[in-house]
Amino acid sequence: MEHAEPKTELETVCGTVENIIYKNETNGYTVCDINCDGVPVTVVGILPFLNEGETVSVTGEWTYHSSFGKQFKAEHYEKQLPTSKETILSYLASGAVSGIGPVLAHRIVDKYGEDSLDVLENHPDWLADINGITMKKAMKMNESYREQFGMRNVMMFFNGYFGPATAVKVYKRWGAAAVDVVKSNPYLLCEEINGIGFERADKLAAGLGIDPNSPFRLSSGIKYALSLELSRNGNCYLPLDVLTEKSCTLLGADREKISDAIAALTVKTQLIAVKFGNETAIYLDYVYESERYCADKLYELSKAAINIPIEKTEYYISDVEKDTGFTFAEKQRDAIKRAVTDGLLVLTGGPGTGKTTVIKAILTLFDVLEIDTALAAPTGRAAKRMSLATGREAKTIHRLLEADYGGDNRMHFQKDENSPLDAGAVIIDEISMADVMLLSALLKAIKPGTKVILIGDSDQLPPVGAGDCLRDILSSGAFSFVKLDTIFRQASSSLIVENAHMINSGKMPILSAKDKDFFFMPRSNAADTASVCMELCEKRLPKAYGYDPLTDIQVISPTRKGEGGTATLNKLLQSVLNPPAQGKAERTVRDMVFRVGDKVMQIRNDYMQQWKDKRGFAGEGVYNGDIGVITDISIRDESFTVTFDDKISQYDFSQIDEIEHAFAVTVHKSQGSEYPCVIIPLSDAPYGLLTRNMLYTAVTRAQQMVIIVGKEETISLMVSNNRQAKRNTGLCRMLKAFIKTEQ
């Protein structure tokens, strides 16, 4: 177990690198042994481009590990040029410079002695006089040598602003020119480097003395103000006057300068201005393009349909009914029929209304018609549920589109207009979770004439990202849709289903039942509520029902903050479900302790993250919402292992911000997932989160049991509060425009 040491003053150790024990080429994390005047020192940290034989000066602090002893944790380092013939020979013979091995190292030092490195850096053409070195090879040696010391300059320049791992990203983007590029326009950092936001770039710019009214700063700040609306509020655009006001506040600039900067950005088409009635909407270019594309492609797909007579379709449906012994309800029959005859079907409905039955029937008919079908959902857990329900393979939308990261470290989709999906029909479940950028990417990969079926529950929460696509599609009136609203007999006995529909219609759920699958445990304050949640997870539910606290029970809260929020609940639940123990490794990050045995959730899509399944097959991709357990933490290797339902993946510590504890999760994070037992703590939370669709979404995550713990008045408030924050989106209006052109 790693022990916390008191904070000490930074020290510096100098010596020669004798052994590279471990090196991560992606982020520069290194474990090495350094000879400091005959004393071996183990150094760990971000030490990019470090090689055996180099002399270095490392600044950091001493730490202690119970297994590996005393170590020096590096904050930053500098390479020091070797000066004697012996140290120069050792450095060159180590392979530090590409193209130079032990043989050529001896020849170079024999010829140029203590001037060898000066020749390598400033007179590389002289190296061509040595047997075995051509002029082309000499120039490559010079480039490799300069690269290492260019990296040193970048690390030193950014020290105090960014950590070494971020400096490595900057260097990889601009090479040795990075310092000059950033001095010229530091705001390029937040435009082009993942992980550097506007505030950090702005801090660096202030340190460089950049004018607060610099066009670079105003332009970057305005785009940042818009991007905050995407990430925090789900808005696709802001009205011009609102954007102007927010930008003035953010940047401390006067209104005229901001207005001029917005106008300049629209001329460059980095911002797009659109008239919606009397309102001028200002978009980031890529967000507008996504909404515009969605509108155009959805309309195009809706107009393309396979010419199958209605009578023949009815015959097929009757055949399915005979084979299954199930008679479809009128709206189910209508949905199945439209899936066959229409180019675009939008199917909505709450729990127990038979959406899965309709999907399975549609798949059967498509098999008869020899239509190849692709199934997908926005999250990994939603895709897994779809697979289990249909008996067919379903993928995440990202995996369906073959997402990966290019050399620019940004996400790209291999499937697009130039390389479309090879499917005659595409069925997407949980479409309410898809933001406008993801829907646009999906539609780009669908060939004209392909049947598209979008399935979701429009009464659930909108997507975390920008847009509100399902509601916009339904509200536009541009397409017919089928809403299933009949609860079927097998679901009608479930109080979960009954209460979910009561909540959705604005009625108080039944809270007094003692022999059903929906229970209410009244508690008057957040502390008591949290205590009951702990007791239920630790003792009562495992004892009474055999539920596994890690795999079967999920605590779902409307909020992250406060005594009833996930941050507090996760610490409390960790303390009883996975307390510290002798020999159980853990790692502290900020104020959070990650421990072997912890339940965790992946909180962003990582398409390059490698994994192996339990049979040994390898793959890539871990997705937002995937839940697993930490099964190993290696302090020495700076890595941890997470075992998910169907795969095992190893991370290095620099990726620890990709996971968070999942003993308790927010309602937003639970979307697209289902759990055998759901516990919902409802005591106090911000009013804006105590809404009807928040409660409805939480309740509908449960398969077998719901337990609400807290105040009845909070439930009443949520049921009556049908407030849904209006998002600034243009998709609905764009689709309505098609209706007008048809009339």
XYZ file of C-alpha atoms in Angstrom:
743
model
C 0.000 0.000 0.000
C 1.262 3.479 -0.807
C 1.840 5.641 2.270
C 1.258 9.374 2.245
C 4.387 11.333 3.154
C 4.460 14.877 4.558
C 4.932 17.527 1.876
C 8.644 18.359 1.568
C 10.700 20.955 -0.264
C 11.760 19.972 -3.774
C 15.301 18.622 -4.093
C 17.610 17.985 -7.032
C 19.628 14.858 -7.790
C 22.221 14.588 -10.563
C 23.768 11.559 -12.145
C 24.043 9.202 -15.094
C 21.129 7.036 -16.247
C 22.289 3.454 -15.846
C 19.102 1.464 -16.432
C 15.670 2.207 -17.941
C 13.325 -0.120 -16.035
C 10.040 1.004 -17.642
C 9.050 3.591 -20.247
C 5.604 4.601 -21.563
C 6.214 5.998 -25.058
C 2.816 7.732 -25.166
C 3.140 10.039 -22.162
C 6.834 9.748 -21.240
C 6.313 8.074 -17.849
C 9.608 6.405 -16.922
C 11.135 4.347 -14.117
C 14.950 4.371 -14.161
C 18.072 3.938 -12.033
C 20.491 6.867 -11.823
C 24.072 6.678 -10.538
C 24.565 9.696 -8.279
C 28.292 9.707 -7.396
C 28.241 5.974 -6.863
C 24.878 5.908 -5.068
C 22.030 4.230 -7.029
C 18.733 6.183 -7.023
C 15.433 4.941 -8.456
C 13.661 7.841 -10.207
C 10.003 7.743 -11.319
C 7.940 10.318 -13.232
C 7.368 11.938 -16.623
C 10.861 11.816 -18.153
C 10.355 11.783 -21.947
C 13.207 11.031 -24.363
C 15.447 9.774 -21.574
C 18.105 7.213 -22.509
C 20.709 5.124 -20.767
C 24.104 6.830 -20.559
C 22.695 10.358 -20.322
C 23.634 12.709 -17.515
C 20.604 14.373 -15.971
C 19.584 16.813 -13.266
C 16.210 15.790 -11.777
C 14.100 17.993 -9.475
C 11.449 16.369 -7.280
C 10.879 14.823 -3.853
C 11.618 11.602 -2.005
C 8.787 9.118 -1.517
C 8.603 5.730 0.129
C 6.965 2.568 -1.183
C 6.509 -0.464 1.081
C 7.573 -2.920 -1.658
C 10.182 -0.910 -3.597
C 11.596 1.299 -0.864
C 12.874 4.837 -1.240
C 12.214 6.470 -4.618
C 12.730 9.925 -6.099
C 9.533 11.259 -7.721
C 10.460 13.657 -10.543
C 8.648 16.956 -11.120
C 10.906 17.975 -14.038
C 14.379 17.290 -15.339
C 17.173 18.642 -17.536
C 19.664 16.758 -19.607
C 23.280 17.740 -19.095
C 25.693 17.239 -21.925
C 28.399 14.686 -21.198
C 31.803 16.354 -21.420
C 34.519 13.693 -21.182
C 35.383 11.245 -23.947
C 34.250 8.381 -21.728
C 30.813 9.829 -20.919
C 30.255 10.955 -24.523
C 31.111 7.449 -25.732
C 28.730 5.900 -23.182
C 25.934 8.255 -24.230
C 26.318 7.671 -27.987
C 26.812 3.905 -27.600
C 23.527 3.626 -25.662
C 21.469 4.211 -28.820
C 20.201 7.587 -27.573
C 20.798 9.069 -31.034
C 18.980 7.285 -33.839
C 21.407 5.619 -36.234
C 24.373 5.504 -33.827
C 25.320 2.240 -32.144
C 28.452 1.135 -30.274
C 30.594 0.730 -33.417
C 29.844 4.156 -34.896
C 30.031 5.732 -31.427
C 33.653 4.553 -31.111
C 34.524 5.854 -34.593
C 32.971 9.281 -33.899
C 34.687 9.701 -30.510
C 38.009 8.376 -31.842
C 37.934 11.053 -34.558
C 36.439 14.074 -32.748
C 36.972 13.307 -29.059
C 35.435 15.820 -26.662
C 34.117 17.833 -29.659
C 31.945 14.918 -30.844
C 28.634 16.368 -29.636
C 29.432 19.811 -31.051
C 30.084 18.174 -34.420
C 26.872 16.154 -34.148
C 24.831 19.296 -33.453
C 26.506 22.001 -35.535
C 28.627 20.264 -38.199
C 26.813 17.035 -39.070
C 28.314 17.040 -42.568
C 31.723 16.320 -40.985
C 30.366 12.953 -39.833
C 30.222 11.837 -43.481
C 34.036 11.625 -43.355
C 33.678 8.584 -41.097
C 33.453 5.126 -42.637
C 29.838 3.827 -42.508
C 28.172 7.273 -42.331
C 26.637 8.765 -45.480
C 25.602 12.411 -45.722
C 21.922 11.404 -45.531
C 22.591 9.315 -42.430
C 24.549 12.144 -40.833
C 21.616 14.532 -41.289
C 19.226 12.046 -39.668
C 21.613 11.698 -36.718
C 21.645 15.490 -36.379
C 17.816 15.611 -36.470
C 17.517 12.912 -33.783
C 20.042 14.660 -31.524
C 18.402 18.080 -31.889
C 14.961 16.592 -31.191
C 15.994 15.481 -27.722
C 17.294 18.860 -26.687
C 14.409 20.663 -28.363
C 12.166 18.670 -26.039
C 14.244 19.863 -23.094
C 13.667 23.492 -24.087
C 9.910 22.920 -24.378
C 9.777 21.227 -20.964
C 11.667 24.116 -19.353
C 9.518 26.785 -21.037
C 6.220 25.246 -19.903
C 7.410 24.370 -16.388
C 5.059 26.173 -13.992
C 2.198 26.206 -16.484
C 1.690 22.549 -17.433
C 2.802 19.158 -16.229
C 5.435 17.221 -18.197
C 2.825 14.969 -19.861
C 1.068 18.004 -21.369
C 4.394 19.468 -22.463
C 5.050 16.212 -24.334
C 1.761 16.701 -26.252
C 2.782 20.252 -27.178
C 6.188 19.109 -28.350
C 4.713 16.320 -30.442
C 2.409 18.858 -32.143
C 4.970 21.526 -33.071
C 8.361 19.967 -32.392
C 11.304 22.216 -31.565
C 9.294 25.209 -32.877
C 6.721 24.807 -30.069
C 8.089 27.637 -27.916
C 8.085 30.121 -30.800
C 4.584 29.069 -31.896
C 3.154 29.494 -28.401
C 4.900 32.817 -27.796
C 3.316 34.091 -31.023
C -0.213 32.886 -30.137
C -0.626 30.990 -26.858
C -4.334 30.487 -27.596
C -3.406 27.896 -30.215
C -2.888 25.603 -27.216
C -6.599 25.423 -26.405
C -7.502 25.248 -30.108
C -5.212 22.341 -31.002
C -4.066 20.455 -27.898
C -6.486 18.095 -26.162
C -6.515 18.684 -22.423
C -5.564 22.373 -22.500
C -8.546 24.625 -21.945
C -8.963 28.347 -22.448
C -8.229 29.213 -18.799
C -4.820 27.527 -18.853
C -3.882 29.087 -22.169
C -5.081 32.454 -20.877
C -2.934 32.136 -17.752
C 0.126 31.417 -19.874
C -0.722 34.328 -22.194
C -0.935 36.677 -19.213
C 2.482 35.467 -18.083
C 3.853 36.270 -21.536
C 2.380 39.770 -21.396
C -0.171 39.242 -24.185
C -2.585 42.206 -24.524
C -5.970 41.317 -22.891
C -7.639 42.817 -25.968
C -5.547 40.761 -28.370
C -7.671 39.500 -31.300
C -6.323 36.016 -30.537
C -7.630 36.220 -26.954
C -11.027 37.678 -27.871
C -11.617 35.109 -30.624
C -10.580 32.163 -28.480
C -12.599 33.416 -25.484
C -15.789 33.861 -27.524
C -15.519 30.331 -28.883
C -14.833 29.093 -25.365
C -17.988 30.817 -24.089
C -19.986 28.995 -26.758
C -18.310 25.661 -26.053
C -19.236 25.974 -22.367
C -22.894 26.120 -23.416
C -22.483 22.850 -25.287
C -20.847 21.016 -22.411
C -22.779 22.498 -19.471
C -26.251 23.272 -20.791
C -26.572 21.252 -24.003
C -27.194 24.357 -26.123
C -26.277 24.205 -29.796
C -26.198 27.992 -30.134
C -26.597 31.227 -28.203
C -28.598 34.283 -29.241
C -26.214 37.028 -30.359
C -26.973 39.361 -27.455
C -26.549 36.550 -24.894
C -23.205 35.462 -26.387
C -22.013 39.069 -26.424
C -22.917 39.542 -22.765
C -21.334 36.255 -21.630
C -18.153 37.015 -23.584
C -17.882 40.510 -22.094
C -18.132 39.031 -18.593
C -15.675 36.225 -19.296
C -13.021 38.371 -20.968
C -13.499 41.689 -19.182
C -13.712 43.400 -22.575
C -16.047 46.144 -23.733
C -19.111 45.336 -25.802
C -17.883 47.006 -29.003
C -14.671 44.968 -29.134
C -16.605 41.737 -28.511
C -19.153 42.593 -31.211
C -16.338 43.290 -33.674
C -14.629 39.998 -32.779
C -17.866 38.020 -33.257
C -18.382 39.693 -36.645
C -14.820 38.817 -37.671
C -15.309 35.185 -36.655
C -18.515 34.943 -38.716
C -16.693 36.361 -41.746
C -14.084 33.615 -41.296
C -17.022 31.132 -40.858
C -15.556 29.937 -37.564
C -18.909 31.080 -36.185
C -22.174 30.743 -38.116
C -24.973 33.306 -37.748
C -28.514 32.080 -38.521
C -31.800 33.971 -38.387
C -34.570 32.194 -36.490
C -37.457 34.675 -36.723
C -36.313 37.819 -34.948
C -33.474 36.001 -33.191
C -29.901 35.825 -34.486
C -28.434 32.471 -33.454
C -24.638 32.142 -33.232
C -23.200 28.662 -33.665
C -19.741 27.156 -33.591
C -19.179 26.094 -37.203
C -19.051 22.334 -36.563
C -22.207 22.372 -34.416
C -24.216 24.176 -37.091
C -22.921 21.807 -39.748
C -23.995 18.842 -37.588
C -27.555 20.155 -37.107
C -27.886 21.104 -40.758
C -26.647 17.706 -41.879
C -29.022 15.869 -39.524
C -32.010 17.784 -40.880
C -31.088 17.229 -44.533
C -30.187 13.548 -44.176
C -33.205 12.615 -42.033
C -35.509 14.211 -44.583
C -33.717 12.426 -47.435
C -33.942 9.049 -45.702
C -37.633 9.517 -44.916
C -38.411 9.932 -48.607
C -36.662 6.744 -49.694
C -38.693 3.580 -49.163
C -38.712 0.053 -50.507
C -41.802 -0.455 -52.603
C -43.451 -3.301 -50.718
C -47.257 -3.490 -50.980
C -49.167 -3.034 -47.715
C -51.050 -6.287 -48.281
C -47.808 -8.234 -48.506
C -46.532 -6.598 -45.329
C -49.730 -7.540 -43.488
C -49.242 -11.116 -44.633
C -45.673 -11.175 -43.271
C -46.821 -9.785 -39.912
C -49.540 -12.440 -39.632
C -46.923 -15.100 -40.283
C -44.807 -13.776 -37.414
C -47.840 -13.834 -35.115
C -48.519 -17.481 -36.020
C -44.880 -18.442 -35.447
C -44.642 -16.702 -32.070
C -48.192 -17.279 -30.858
C -48.345 -13.597 -29.962
C -50.948 -11.140 -31.271
C -49.596 -7.640 -31.786
C -51.490 -4.629 -30.451
C -52.688 -2.113 -33.014
C -49.816 0.345 -32.472
C -47.223 -2.416 -32.415
C -48.618 -3.687 -35.728
C -48.502 -0.158 -37.134
C -44.866 0.237 -36.094
C -43.836 -3.078 -37.656
C -45.651 -2.166 -40.868
C -44.001 1.272 -41.062
C -40.569 -0.246 -40.489
C -41.054 -2.269 -43.662
C -42.747 0.360 -45.844
C -41.167 3.648 -44.670
C -37.627 4.927 -45.030
C -37.565 6.357 -41.504
C -39.427 5.080 -38.443
C -39.348 6.856 -35.068
C -40.638 4.575 -32.302
C -41.155 5.811 -28.747
C -42.684 4.438 -25.573
C -42.128 3.917 -21.874
C -41.298 0.717 -19.956
C -43.529 -2.313 -20.496
C -45.056 -0.998 -23.729
C -43.519 -3.644 -25.973
C -40.676 -1.863 -27.797
C -38.472 -4.964 -27.608
C -41.275 -7.132 -29.023
C -41.581 -4.749 -31.982
C -37.801 -4.751 -32.610
C -37.674 -8.556 -32.655
C -40.618 -8.724 -35.065
C -38.988 -6.151 -37.363
C -35.751 -8.152 -37.379
C -37.680 -11.300 -38.301
C -39.369 -9.534 -41.219
C -36.076 -8.047 -42.414
C -34.603 -11.552 -42.412
C -37.481 -12.726 -44.615
C -36.908 -9.772 -46.941
C -33.133 -10.451 -46.920
C -32.351 -6.993 -45.540
C -29.046 -6.927 -43.633
C -29.520 -5.026 -40.388
C -27.066 -3.234 -38.093
C -28.040 -2.679 -34.436
C -26.470 -0.035 -32.193
C -26.968 2.198 -29.152
C -25.104 5.235 -27.781
C -23.467 3.454 -24.808
C -21.842 0.093 -24.195
C -24.352 -0.958 -21.561
C -27.305 0.037 -23.767
C -25.805 -1.932 -26.651
C -25.331 -4.967 -24.403
C -28.982 -4.775 -23.285
C -30.054 -4.579 -26.916
C -27.986 -7.679 -27.731
C -29.496 -9.651 -24.858
C -33.040 -8.592 -25.785
C -32.782 -9.416 -29.494
C -30.262 -12.248 -29.586
C -28.331 -10.267 -32.216
C -25.033 -8.418 -32.027
C -25.480 -4.759 -31.144
C -22.584 -2.312 -31.021
C -22.046 1.147 -29.621
C -22.563 3.771 -32.302
C -18.879 4.636 -32.014
C -17.830 1.043 -32.595
C -20.299 0.693 -35.457
C -18.673 3.726 -37.084
C -15.162 2.376 -36.318
C -14.021 5.320 -34.229
C -10.329 5.873 -33.607
C -7.810 8.613 -32.930
C -5.617 9.977 -35.679
C -2.164 11.518 -35.429
C -3.793 14.719 -34.173
C -5.080 12.797 -31.113
C -8.672 13.613 -32.096
C -11.498 11.199 -32.743
C -12.248 10.146 -36.319
C -14.838 7.774 -37.753
C -13.732 5.333 -40.431
C -17.329 4.894 -41.564
C -18.660 8.003 -43.282
C -20.034 9.181 -46.642
C -16.966 7.838 -48.438
C -17.060 4.491 -46.642
C -20.702 3.893 -45.612
C -22.131 1.072 -43.552
C -22.891 -2.058 -45.537
C -26.424 -2.501 -44.204
C -29.882 -2.271 -45.686
C -31.362 -1.194 -42.340
C -29.992 0.461 -39.214
C -31.805 0.212 -35.856
C -30.681 2.542 -33.059
C -31.968 2.100 -29.502
C -31.880 4.749 -26.720
C -31.667 7.483 -29.364
C -32.647 10.093 -26.761
C -29.070 9.821 -25.446
C -27.453 10.761 -28.768
C -26.260 14.351 -29.080
C -26.337 16.186 -32.387
C -22.682 15.517 -33.244
C -23.050 11.764 -32.731
C -26.313 11.618 -34.699
C -24.680 13.554 -37.538
C -21.726 11.142 -37.629
C -24.120 8.191 -37.702
C -26.223 9.623 -40.517
C -23.120 10.355 -42.599
C -22.340 6.628 -42.594
C -25.828 5.601 -43.746
C -26.319 5.184 -47.486
C -29.347 6.839 -49.111
C -32.117 4.260 -49.385
C -31.149 2.533 -46.130
C -34.018 1.983 -43.709
C -33.494 3.805 -40.409
C -35.380 3.000 -37.193
C -34.828 5.300 -34.220
C -36.106 3.986 -30.869
C -36.218 5.843 -27.588
C -38.184 7.239 -24.683
C -38.735 10.959 -25.207
C -39.734 11.398 -21.552
C -36.269 10.523 -20.289
C -33.491 13.044 -19.760
C -31.976 14.720 -22.815
C -28.418 13.808 -23.876
C -25.450 14.983 -21.861
C -24.005 16.614 -24.989
C -25.395 19.352 -27.224
C -28.860 19.097 -28.758
C -32.138 17.343 -28.006
C -32.473 15.319 -31.182
C -35.309 12.926 -30.366
C -37.591 15.664 -29.011
C -36.721 17.938 -31.942
C -37.555 15.184 -34.441
C -40.882 14.457 -32.763
C -41.805 18.131 -32.272
C -41.057 19.094 -35.858
C -44.011 17.166 -37.300
C -41.814 16.396 -40.309
C -42.122 12.648 -39.878
C -44.854 10.348 -38.659
C -43.957 8.359 -35.570
C -45.444 5.623 -33.417
C -45.770 6.042 -29.658
C -46.485 2.834 -27.760
C -48.577 3.591 -24.667
C -50.268 0.316 -23.697
C -48.768 -1.556 -20.741
C -48.849 -5.282 -21.496
C -50.034 -7.965 -19.122
C -46.589 -9.305 -18.248
C -45.494 -5.782 -17.236
C -48.733 -4.692 -15.584
C -48.012 -6.720 -12.449
C -44.829 -4.708 -11.896
C -45.221 -1.714 -9.597
C -42.007 -0.350 -11.101
C -43.730 -0.087 -14.482
C -47.002 1.201 -13.020
C -45.277 3.836 -10.892
C -43.042 4.919 -13.763
C -46.102 5.677 -15.888
C -47.821 7.416 -12.965
C -44.768 9.626 -12.436
C -44.627 10.379 -16.140
C -48.279 11.464 -16.140
C -47.782 13.738 -13.124
C -49.309 11.452 -10.484
C -47.752 10.436 -7.186
C -46.429 6.865 -7.307
C -47.774 4.223 -4.936
C -45.401 4.282 -1.955
C -47.248 2.087 0.565
C -46.881 -1.360 -1.045
C -44.960 -3.916 1.032
C -45.148 -6.981 -1.205
C -44.275 -5.589 -4.636
C -41.080 -4.528 -6.391
C -41.234 -0.808 -5.476
C -40.511 0.339 -1.895
C -40.293 3.669 -0.096
C -38.285 4.167 3.099
C -38.995 7.615 4.598
C -36.068 9.491 6.160
C -36.067 13.150 7.199
C -32.510 14.221 6.408
C -29.599 13.509 4.060
C -27.387 11.890 6.711
C -30.056 9.331 7.665
C -30.808 8.724 3.992
C -27.147 7.996 3.261
C -26.911 5.720 6.307
C -29.885 3.629 5.099
C -28.358 3.347 1.611
C -25.152 2.006 3.175
C -27.052 -0.522 5.298
C -29.157 -1.701 2.340
C -26.089 -2.272 0.172
C -23.887 -3.803 2.833
C -26.308 -6.072 4.709
C -30.052 -6.033 4.151
C -30.384 -6.622 0.404
C -27.576 -9.207 0.130
C -29.067 -11.110 3.092
C -32.740 -10.919 2.027
C -32.416 -11.305 -1.762
C -28.880 -12.556 -2.366
C -27.950 -9.423 -4.300
C -24.244 -8.802 -4.891
C -23.567 -5.183 -3.792
C -21.136 -4.623 -6.683
C -22.966 -6.238 -9.589
C -26.662 -6.265 -8.677
C -27.285 -3.073 -6.701
C -26.907 0.446 -8.052
C -27.375 3.629 -6.028
C -28.594 6.433 -8.317
C -28.733 10.060 -7.164
C -29.967 13.187 -8.966
C -26.857 15.131 -7.909
C -23.108 14.842 -7.417
C -22.907 17.351 -4.571
C -24.162 17.493 -0.996
C -24.702 14.771 1.604
C -27.014 12.894 -0.753
C -24.793 13.359 -3.809
C -22.647 10.726 -5.478
C -19.332 12.224 -4.284
C -20.277 11.736 -0.623
C -22.169 8.484 -1.164
C -19.242 6.893 -2.986
C -16.901 7.569 -0.073
C -19.417 6.211 2.439
C -20.226 3.127 0.371
C -16.544 2.460 -0.282
C -15.930 2.537 3.474
C -18.364 -0.351 4.097
C -18.212 -2.292 0.819
C -14.444 -2.070 0.233
C -12.605 -0.798 3.312
C -8.798 -0.590 3.459
C -7.009 -3.776 4.411
C -3.466 -4.977 4.874
C -1.993 -5.862 1.482
C -4.836 -4.232 -0.479
C -3.162 -1.727 -2.831
C -4.578 1.763 -3.228
C -3.774 5.037 -4.939
C -4.773 8.532 -3.786
C -5.633 11.067 -6.490
C -6.638 14.536 -5.315
C -8.986 13.714 -2.421
C -10.080 10.324 -3.766
C -8.689 6.923 -2.841
C -8.837 4.248 -5.538
C -8.462 0.775 -4.053
C -8.333 -2.788 -5.343
C -11.938 -4.013 -5.138
C -13.520 -0.632 -5.917
C -16.495 -0.440 -8.274
C -15.676 2.115 -10.978
C -17.161 3.558 -14.148
C -15.450 4.653 -17.344
C -16.601 8.261 -17.826
C -15.482 8.958 -21.374
C -15.142 6.970 -24.585
C -11.576 5.751 -25.115
C -11.472 4.009 -28.480
C -7.777 3.142 -28.309
C -7.817 1.581 -24.820
C -6.693 -2.020 -25.198
C -8.322 -4.960 -23.454
C -8.450 -8.741 -23.368
C -11.494 -10.843 -22.690
C -11.534 -13.840 -20.375
C -10.741 -16.150 -23.282
C -7.605 -14.181 -24.168
C -8.936 -12.402 -27.252
C -7.679 -8.815 -27.578
C -9.493 -5.683 -28.709
C -9.700 -1.914 -28.351
C -12.290 0.455 -26.939
C -13.691 1.130 -23.453
C -16.795 3.299 -23.402
C -18.516 5.916 -21.299
C -20.777 4.117 -18.807
C -18.873 0.810 -18.715
C -18.775 -0.397 -15.092
C -16.123 -2.683 -13.641
C -13.991 -3.420 -10.591
C -10.357 -2.474 -9.947
C -8.594 -5.816 -9.660
C -4.955 -4.673 -9.491
C -2.909 -1.546 -8.729
C 0.842 -1.523 -9.409
C 2.588 1.452 -7.826
C 5.905 0.509 -9.395
C 4.511 0.278 -12.938
C 2.151 3.223 -12.300
C -0.754 1.162 -13.626
C -4.108 -0.244 -12.571
C -6.331 -2.972 -13.978
C -10.117 -2.839 -14.306
C -12.177 -5.971 -14.913
C -15.417 -5.139 -16.718
C -18.318 -7.508 -17.438
C -16.746 -8.871 -20.594
C -13.162 -7.567 -20.715
C -10.059 -6.742 -18.689
C -8.139 -3.532 -19.355
C -4.905 -2.116 -17.954
C -4.495 1.666 -17.562
C -1.526 3.780 -16.581
C -1.946 6.328 -13.792
C -2.106 9.236 -16.250
C -5.509 7.828 -17.337
C -6.999 7.748 -13.852
C -9.204 10.752 -14.679
C -11.033 8.457 -17.133
C -12.659 6.556 -14.285
C -14.609 7.458 -11.165
C -16.194 5.497 -8.347
C -19.508 3.886 -9.239
C -20.932 2.580 -5.963
C -23.264 5.537 -6.587
C -23.810 7.235 -9.963
C -25.855 10.200 -11.147
C -29.096 9.691 -13.035
C -27.423 11.137 -16.134
C -24.617 8.560 -15.924
C -27.147 5.731 -15.491
C -28.927 6.467 -18.776
C -28.985 3.539 -21.154
C -28.281 1.068 -18.349
C -30.463 -1.283 -16.311
C -29.675 -2.869 -12.959
C -31.444 -5.639 -10.990
C -31.913 -3.366 -7.965
C -31.881 0.444 -7.870
C -31.692 2.562 -4.703
C -32.645 6.223 -5.154
C -31.672 8.600 -2.296
C -33.990 11.628 -2.353
C -33.346 14.114 0.408
C -32.029 17.480 -0.707
C -30.710 18.550 -4.086
C -30.708 21.713 -6.215
C -34.263 22.515 -7.348
C -33.239 22.379 -11.001
C -32.389 18.681 -10.601
C -35.600 17.720 -8.801
C -37.654 17.206 -11.944
C -40.199 14.695 -13.151
C -38.062 13.306 -15.946
C -35.115 12.948 -13.534
C -37.223 10.725 -11.240
C -38.789 8.877 -14.180
C -35.379 8.125 -15.682
C -34.018 6.860 -12.348
C -36.992 4.567 -11.703
C -36.881 3.069 -15.206
C -33.268 1.920 -14.685
C -34.496 -0.935 -12.420
C -35.246 -4.451 -13.657
C -36.413 -6.151 -10.446
C -36.586 -3.706 -7.546
C -36.693 0.036 -6.762
C -36.126 1.441 -3.271
C -36.555 5.188 -2.752
C -35.041 6.478 0.488
C -35.756 9.998 1.715
C -38.546 12.521 1.877
C -42.035 12.016 0.471
C -42.255 15.768 -0.149
C -39.179 15.531 -2.388
C -40.918 12.858 -4.469
C -44.036 15.036 -4.636
C -41.954 18.012 -5.723
C -40.267 16.030 -8.499
C -43.564 14.600 -9.776
C -45.134 18.070 -9.965
C -42.031 19.747 -11.412
C -42.329 19.073 -15.136
C -39.831 21.818 -15.860
C -37.458 20.893 -18.657
C -34.721 23.353 -19.415
C -35.284 24.607 -22.943
C -32.229 23.984 -25.044
C -31.237 26.316 -27.845
C -31.409 23.988 -30.843
C -32.214 24.529 -34.490
C -32.976 20.991 -35.670
C -36.739 21.243 -35.074
C -36.986 24.517 -37.033
C -34.815 23.165 -39.837
C -37.091 20.141 -40.180
C -40.222 22.289 -40.079
C -38.821 24.242 -43.027
C -39.113 21.094 -45.158
C -42.837 20.908 -44.364
C -43.331 24.466 -45.577
C -41.572 23.751 -48.866
C -43.896 20.775 -49.457
C -47.065 22.763 -48.851
